[in-house]
């Protein structure tokens, strides 16, 4: 999965983006299947925790293969993981921020109309681009910024669902909802770009970084299991409702997570966003064939916008997937000047 050379070829980048897109699309279709074709209800919090565990073991397996022997693997883990508490703490930041993001997204969904939530939550796409510029000292052309906002609009249209009238009146606090969605959007942009900066600011192996992050991720998700479903898990069991399809979803989520880290390492978070948008389109098209989902005008328009935005963003430009320390000073001067 890792490239043999330091200078990553365009072909390898395209391979990683393509695999990530296909895995994400397959994951979405499989998840929809488990929810619509009679799969038993299961605890999503435990599924997230198991996903982190599987990603941890997969990363350890890949690191063992790169190390060449079990002794070198153990030495690497002692030096870079268990012997580096500062590095573990550094990689716990994305896990904690993602936990805050997920909770804020839930609060926002509970206090905003579904349509408003759909629109505002997609602001995480331009927010990620902004964090990339500010935190990694990169520049985006006007066409690239235009394509980022076009992608945002395309994803909104692809996922758009008309509001349905309901007799159940739910008390909502719009101000709380907008505050929560703002925090969720900022957390999404910051966590992804922070992880990218950590990956690209040192020569530490990608899989060592993954192991560091997944260890903290397991702790965070276990806390989430206890807080959200603790009593029910104790009563019904940790693996209640798990079927072969649920395990398939978990495995796809795990593989997708690994390829996401590869994409972030060798491309960037903005490209990850474009890949995720393409996965949404592909999974919806697949759902038309598998589940009889009807294609709407808004979906068609949104899919076109997504494809056009990917084309615009991919036009020849200066390589911005690497951190350039020499530009740090000039970037700060530009910020001060503004």
Short mmCIF file of C-alpha atoms in Angstrom, two decimals:
data_model
loop_
_atom_site.label_atom_id
_atom_site.label_comp_id
_atom_site.label_asym_id
_atom_site.label_seq_id
_atom_site.Cartn_x
_atom_site.Cartn_y
_atom_site.Cartn_z
CA UNK A 1 0.00 0.00 0.00
CA UNK A 2 2.97 2.31 0.58
CA UNK A 3 4.89 3.59 -2.45
CA UNK A 4 8.45 2.37 -2.95
CA UNK A 5 9.85 5.81 -3.63
CA UNK A 6 9.87 9.07 -1.73
CA UNK A 7 8.58 10.97 -4.74
CA UNK A 8 5.11 9.57 -5.08
CA UNK A 9 3.99 9.08 -8.66
CA UNK A 10 0.77 10.48 -10.03
CA UNK A 11 -0.31 6.92 -10.82
CA UNK A 12 -0.03 5.90 -7.15
CA UNK A 13 -2.04 8.96 -6.06
CA UNK A 14 -4.76 8.14 -8.57
CA UNK A 15 -4.74 4.52 -7.38
CA UNK A 16 -5.21 5.55 -3.74
CA UNK A 17 -7.98 8.03 -4.58
CA UNK A 18 -9.76 5.49 -6.76
CA UNK A 19 -9.60 2.71 -4.17
CA UNK A 20 -10.74 5.05 -1.40
CA UNK A 21 -13.69 6.20 -3.52
CA UNK A 22 -14.74 2.66 -4.42
CA UNK A 23 -14.38 1.39 -0.84
CA UNK A 24 -16.34 4.35 0.53
CA UNK A 25 -19.10 3.83 -2.04
CA UNK A 26 -19.28 0.09 -1.28
CA UNK A 27 -19.37 0.85 2.45
CA UNK A 28 -22.30 3.24 1.99
CA UNK A 29 -24.25 0.70 -0.07
CA UNK A 30 -23.55 -2.08 2.46
CA UNK A 31 -24.60 0.18 5.34
CA UNK A 32 -27.83 1.04 3.54
CA UNK A 33 -28.46 -2.67 3.01
CA UNK A 34 -28.07 -3.49 6.71
CA UNK A 35 -30.61 -0.78 7.52
CA UNK A 36 -33.22 -1.68 4.90
CA UNK A 37 -33.14 -5.45 4.40
CA UNK A 38 -33.99 -6.81 7.79
CA UNK A 39 -30.68 -6.68 9.64
CA UNK A 40 -31.11 -6.61 13.42
CA UNK A 41 -30.51 -3.36 15.21
CA UNK A 42 -27.01 -3.16 16.61
CA UNK A 43 -25.14 -0.60 18.68
CA UNK A 44 -23.40 1.78 16.29
CA UNK A 45 -21.07 2.92 19.07
CA UNK A 46 -19.68 -0.61 19.47
CA UNK A 47 -19.29 -0.90 15.69
CA UNK A 48 -17.19 2.27 15.66
CA UNK A 49 -15.04 0.88 18.48
CA UNK A 50 -14.51 -2.44 16.68
CA UNK A 51 -13.58 -0.50 13.53
CA UNK A 52 -10.82 1.27 15.43
CA UNK A 53 -9.54 -2.05 16.78
CA UNK A 54 -9.45 -3.62 13.30
CA UNK A 55 -7.65 -0.58 11.87
CA UNK A 56 -5.11 -0.88 14.67
CA UNK A 57 -4.36 -4.54 13.92
CA UNK A 58 -4.27 -3.95 10.16
CA UNK A 59 -1.77 -1.12 10.66
CA UNK A 60 0.35 -3.33 12.92
CA UNK A 61 0.30 -6.05 10.27
CA UNK A 62 1.45 -3.66 7.54
CA UNK A 63 4.12 -2.22 9.83
CA UNK A 64 5.32 -5.76 10.61
CA UNK A 65 5.64 -6.45 6.89
CA UNK A 66 7.62 -3.23 6.38
CA UNK A 67 9.83 -4.00 9.41
CA UNK A 68 10.71 -7.43 8.05
CA UNK A 69 10.68 -9.27 11.36
CA UNK A 70 8.75 -9.50 14.60
CA UNK A 71 11.74 -8.28 16.61
CA UNK A 72 11.99 -5.08 14.54
CA UNK A 73 8.24 -4.55 14.87
CA UNK A 74 8.42 -4.82 18.67
CA UNK A 75 11.40 -2.45 18.74
CA UNK A 76 9.57 0.04 16.54
CA UNK A 77 6.47 -0.09 18.75
CA UNK A 78 8.56 0.38 21.90
CA UNK A 79 10.43 3.37 20.47
CA UNK A 80 7.66 5.16 18.57
CA UNK A 81 4.49 4.21 20.43
CA UNK A 82 4.89 3.09 24.04
CA UNK A 83 8.16 4.97 24.50
CA UNK A 84 6.84 8.25 23.10
CA UNK A 85 3.98 9.53 25.29
CA UNK A 86 4.25 12.99 23.71
CA UNK A 87 3.64 11.53 20.26
CA UNK A 88 0.69 9.51 21.57
CA UNK A 89 -0.75 12.68 23.08
CA UNK A 90 -0.17 14.53 19.81
CA UNK A 91 -2.12 11.91 17.85
CA UNK A 92 -4.92 11.82 20.44
CA UNK A 93 -5.93 15.33 19.35
CA UNK A 94 -7.70 14.24 16.11
CA UNK A 95 -9.59 11.48 17.96
CA UNK A 96 -10.84 13.91 20.62
CA UNK A 97 -11.73 16.58 18.06
CA UNK A 98 -13.62 14.05 15.91
CA UNK A 99 -15.53 12.95 19.04
CA UNK A 100 -16.52 16.58 19.68
CA UNK A 101 -17.49 16.93 16.01
CA UNK A 102 -19.79 13.90 16.09
CA UNK A 103 -21.49 15.05 19.28
CA UNK A 104 -21.96 18.59 17.98
CA UNK A 105 -23.38 17.22 14.72
CA UNK A 106 -25.93 15.24 16.74
CA UNK A 107 -26.88 18.34 18.76
CA UNK A 108 -27.22 20.35 15.55
CA UNK A 109 -29.42 17.71 13.90
CA UNK A 110 -31.67 17.73 16.97
CA UNK A 111 -32.11 21.50 16.86
CA UNK A 112 -32.22 22.27 13.14
CA UNK A 113 -34.47 21.25 10.28
CA UNK A 114 -32.98 18.42 8.24
CA UNK A 115 -32.66 20.62 5.14
CA UNK A 116 -30.87 23.38 7.05
CA UNK A 117 -28.57 20.80 8.62
CA UNK A 118 -27.72 19.29 5.23
CA UNK A 119 -26.77 22.67 3.77
CA UNK A 120 -24.79 24.03 6.72
CA UNK A 121 -22.89 20.83 7.49
CA UNK A 122 -21.41 20.76 3.99
CA UNK A 123 -19.56 23.96 4.85
CA UNK A 124 -16.95 21.56 6.25
CA UNK A 125 -15.64 21.30 2.66
CA UNK A 126 -14.60 24.97 2.27
CA UNK A 127 -13.62 24.99 5.96
CA UNK A 128 -11.13 22.20 5.26
CA UNK A 129 -9.72 24.21 2.36
CA UNK A 130 -9.38 27.27 4.61
CA UNK A 131 -7.59 25.24 7.31
CA UNK A 132 -5.28 23.85 4.63
CA UNK A 133 -4.29 27.36 3.59
CA UNK A 134 -3.84 28.67 7.14
CA UNK A 135 -2.24 25.64 8.82
CA UNK A 136 -0.12 24.23 5.98
CA UNK A 137 0.97 27.50 4.32
CA UNK A 138 -0.51 26.62 0.96
CA UNK A 139 -2.21 28.70 -1.68
CA UNK A 140 -5.23 27.90 -3.83
CA UNK A 141 -6.01 29.56 -7.13
CA UNK A 142 -9.32 31.30 -7.73
CA UNK A 143 -10.42 28.38 -9.91
CA UNK A 144 -9.61 25.94 -7.12
CA UNK A 145 -11.61 27.95 -4.59
CA UNK A 146 -14.47 28.09 -7.08
CA UNK A 147 -14.31 24.31 -7.53
CA UNK A 148 -14.33 23.78 -3.75
CA UNK A 149 -17.55 25.78 -3.34
CA UNK A 150 -18.99 24.10 -6.43
CA UNK A 151 -18.26 20.74 -4.81
CA UNK A 152 -20.01 21.94 -1.64
CA UNK A 153 -23.10 22.89 -3.64
CA UNK A 154 -23.01 19.63 -5.58
CA UNK A 155 -22.89 17.49 -2.42
CA UNK A 156 -25.81 19.47 -0.96
CA UNK A 157 -27.92 18.78 -4.06
CA UNK A 158 -26.91 15.10 -4.24
CA UNK A 159 -27.98 14.54 -0.62
CA UNK A 160 -31.02 16.81 -0.77
CA UNK A 161 -34.28 15.35 0.48
CA UNK A 162 -37.52 17.36 0.47
CA UNK A 163 -38.85 18.18 3.91
CA UNK A 164 -41.75 15.98 4.98
CA UNK A 165 -44.62 17.19 7.10
CA UNK A 166 -45.01 15.48 10.46
CA UNK A 167 -47.55 15.66 13.22
CA UNK A 168 -44.90 15.26 15.88
CA UNK A 169 -43.78 18.64 17.19
CA UNK A 170 -40.19 18.67 18.38
CA UNK A 171 -38.93 21.59 20.41
CA UNK A 172 -35.83 23.00 18.75
CA UNK A 173 -33.38 25.76 19.57
CA UNK A 174 -32.05 27.18 16.26
CA UNK A 175 -29.35 29.25 17.97
CA UNK A 176 -28.04 26.16 19.75
CA UNK A 177 -28.25 24.24 16.47
CA UNK A 178 -26.27 26.84 14.50
CA UNK A 179 -23.70 27.10 17.27
CA UNK A 180 -23.28 23.32 17.32
CA UNK A 181 -23.01 23.04 13.54
CA UNK A 182 -20.39 25.80 13.51
CA UNK A 183 -18.28 23.90 16.03
CA UNK A 184 -18.76 20.64 14.09
CA UNK A 185 -17.66 22.26 10.82
CA UNK A 186 -14.58 23.83 12.43
CA UNK A 187 -13.68 20.54 14.13
CA UNK A 188 -13.98 18.65 10.85
CA UNK A 189 -11.64 21.01 9.02
CA UNK A 190 -9.14 21.33 11.87
CA UNK A 191 -8.86 17.61 12.74
CA UNK A 192 -8.25 16.49 9.17
CA UNK A 193 -5.65 19.15 8.40
CA UNK A 194 -3.97 18.69 11.80
CA UNK A 195 -3.52 14.97 11.08
CA UNK A 196 -2.14 15.79 7.63
CA UNK A 197 0.36 18.23 9.16
CA UNK A 198 1.54 15.63 11.67
CA UNK A 199 1.95 13.04 8.90
CA UNK A 200 3.94 15.32 6.62
CA UNK A 201 6.05 17.14 9.21
CA UNK A 202 8.24 14.14 10.10
CA UNK A 203 9.72 10.99 8.61
CA UNK A 204 7.83 8.74 11.03
CA UNK A 205 6.13 5.83 9.28
CA UNK A 206 2.50 6.37 8.29
CA UNK A 207 1.59 3.10 10.02
CA UNK A 208 3.27 4.15 13.26
CA UNK A 209 1.20 7.34 13.16
CA UNK A 210 -1.92 5.29 12.49
CA UNK A 211 -1.20 3.02 15.45
CA UNK A 212 -0.71 6.04 17.69
CA UNK A 213 -4.01 7.56 16.57
CA UNK A 214 -6.01 4.32 16.69
CA UNK A 215 -4.87 3.58 20.27
CA UNK A 216 -6.32 6.87 21.43
CA UNK A 217 -9.31 6.31 19.14
CA UNK A 218 -10.12 3.04 20.91
CA UNK A 219 -10.11 4.80 24.29
CA UNK A 220 -12.34 7.60 23.00
CA UNK A 221 -14.83 5.21 21.37
CA UNK A 222 -15.00 3.03 24.49
CA UNK A 223 -15.94 6.12 26.46
CA UNK A 224 -18.59 6.79 23.82
CA UNK A 225 -19.97 3.27 24.20
CA UNK A 226 -20.21 3.70 27.97
CA UNK A 227 -21.88 7.12 27.79
CA UNK A 228 -24.33 6.36 24.98
CA UNK A 229 -25.24 2.68 25.28
CA UNK A 230 -23.55 1.49 28.47
CA UNK A 231 -26.63 0.03 30.19
CA UNK A 232 -27.97 -1.65 27.06
CA UNK A 233 -24.57 -3.10 26.13
CA UNK A 234 -24.26 -4.61 29.61
CA UNK A 235 -27.75 -6.07 29.26
CA UNK A 236 -27.66 -7.37 25.67
CA UNK A 237 -23.94 -7.79 25.01
CA UNK A 238 -21.26 -5.90 23.10
CA UNK A 239 -21.95 -7.69 19.82
CA UNK A 240 -25.76 -7.62 20.00
CA UNK A 241 -27.37 -7.56 16.55
CA UNK A 242 -24.15 -8.28 14.65
CA UNK A 243 -24.64 -10.16 11.38
CA UNK A 244 -22.33 -10.99 8.52
CA UNK A 245 -23.47 -7.81 6.78
CA UNK A 246 -22.70 -5.72 9.87
CA UNK A 247 -19.22 -7.23 9.95
CA UNK A 248 -18.86 -6.44 6.25
CA UNK A 249 -19.73 -2.80 6.94
CA UNK A 250 -17.18 -2.70 9.78
CA UNK A 251 -14.48 -4.25 7.61
CA UNK A 252 -15.14 -1.82 4.75
CA UNK A 253 -15.04 1.09 7.19
CA UNK A 254 -11.69 -0.18 8.48
CA UNK A 255 -10.14 -0.56 5.03
CA UNK A 256 -11.58 2.80 4.02
CA UNK A 257 -10.00 4.39 7.08
CA UNK A 258 -6.58 3.02 6.17
CA UNK A 259 -6.82 4.25 2.59
CA UNK A 260 -8.02 7.63 3.86
CA UNK A 261 -4.79 8.02 5.82
CA UNK A 262 -2.79 7.05 2.72
CA UNK A 263 -4.70 9.64 0.66
CA UNK A 264 -4.06 12.33 3.28
CA UNK A 265 -0.37 11.40 3.44
CA UNK A 266 0.30 11.46 -0.29
CA UNK A 267 -2.31 13.95 -1.56
CA UNK A 268 -4.25 16.21 0.83
CA UNK A 269 -7.51 16.67 2.72
CA UNK A 270 -9.10 18.65 -0.10
CA UNK A 271 -8.59 15.76 -2.50
CA UNK A 272 -10.02 13.49 0.20
CA UNK A 273 -13.14 15.65 0.17
CA UNK A 274 -13.47 15.34 -3.60
CA UNK A 275 -13.04 11.57 -3.32
CA UNK A 276 -15.72 11.36 -0.63
CA UNK A 277 -18.12 13.36 -2.81
CA UNK A 278 -17.51 11.03 -5.75
CA UNK A 279 -18.21 8.09 -3.42
CA UNK A 280 -21.59 9.61 -2.49
CA UNK A 281 -22.54 9.85 -6.16
CA UNK A 282 -21.38 6.30 -6.93
CA UNK A 283 -23.18 4.81 -3.92
CA UNK A 284 -26.42 6.56 -4.91
CA UNK A 285 -26.17 5.25 -8.46
CA UNK A 286 -25.54 1.75 -7.09
CA UNK A 287 -28.57 2.11 -4.83
CA UNK A 288 -30.71 2.80 -7.89
CA UNK A 289 -29.80 -0.64 -9.25
CA UNK A 290 -29.87 -2.54 -5.95
CA UNK A 291 -32.69 -0.88 -4.01
CA UNK A 292 -34.79 0.82 -6.68
CA UNK A 293 -33.91 4.31 -5.48
CA UNK A 294 -35.25 6.96 -7.85
CA UNK A 295 -32.94 9.51 -9.41
CA UNK A 296 -34.16 13.07 -8.89
CA UNK A 297 -33.43 16.26 -10.79
CA UNK A 298 -31.53 17.67 -7.81
CA UNK A 299 -29.33 14.57 -7.65
CA UNK A 300 -28.56 14.76 -11.36
CA UNK A 301 -27.65 18.44 -11.12
CA UNK A 302 -25.58 17.81 -7.99
CA UNK A 303 -23.71 14.90 -9.62
CA UNK A 304 -22.88 17.11 -12.60
CA UNK A 305 -21.56 19.83 -10.27
CA UNK A 306 -19.43 17.28 -8.41
CA UNK A 307 -17.91 15.94 -11.63
CA UNK A 308 -17.26 19.42 -13.04
CA UNK A 309 -15.70 20.59 -9.77
CA UNK A 310 -13.37 17.56 -9.73
CA UNK A 311 -12.31 18.41 -13.29
CA UNK A 312 -11.70 22.08 -12.48
CA UNK A 313 -9.72 21.31 -9.34
CA UNK A 314 -7.60 18.75 -11.16
CA UNK A 315 -6.46 21.12 -13.92
CA UNK A 316 -2.66 21.49 -14.11
CA UNK A 317 -1.36 23.55 -11.22
CA UNK A 318 1.55 23.83 -8.82
CA UNK A 319 1.97 20.82 -6.50
CA UNK A 320 0.54 21.75 -3.10
CA UNK A 321 0.46 18.32 -1.47
CA UNK A 322 3.72 18.86 0.43
CA UNK A 323 4.47 21.18 3.32
CA UNK A 324 7.09 23.73 2.34
CA UNK A 325 8.81 25.11 5.47
CA UNK A 326 10.58 27.80 3.47
CA UNK A 327 7.23 29.44 2.77
CA UNK A 328 6.22 29.63 6.43
CA UNK A 329 7.74 33.03 7.03
CA UNK A 330 6.25 34.64 3.93
CA UNK A 331 2.83 33.15 4.76
CA UNK A 332 2.93 34.65 8.24
CA UNK A 333 3.96 37.99 6.80
CA UNK A 334 0.99 37.84 4.42
CA UNK A 335 -1.36 37.13 7.33
CA UNK A 336 0.09 40.04 9.33
CA UNK A 337 -0.21 42.33 6.35
CA UNK A 338 -3.88 41.43 5.97
#
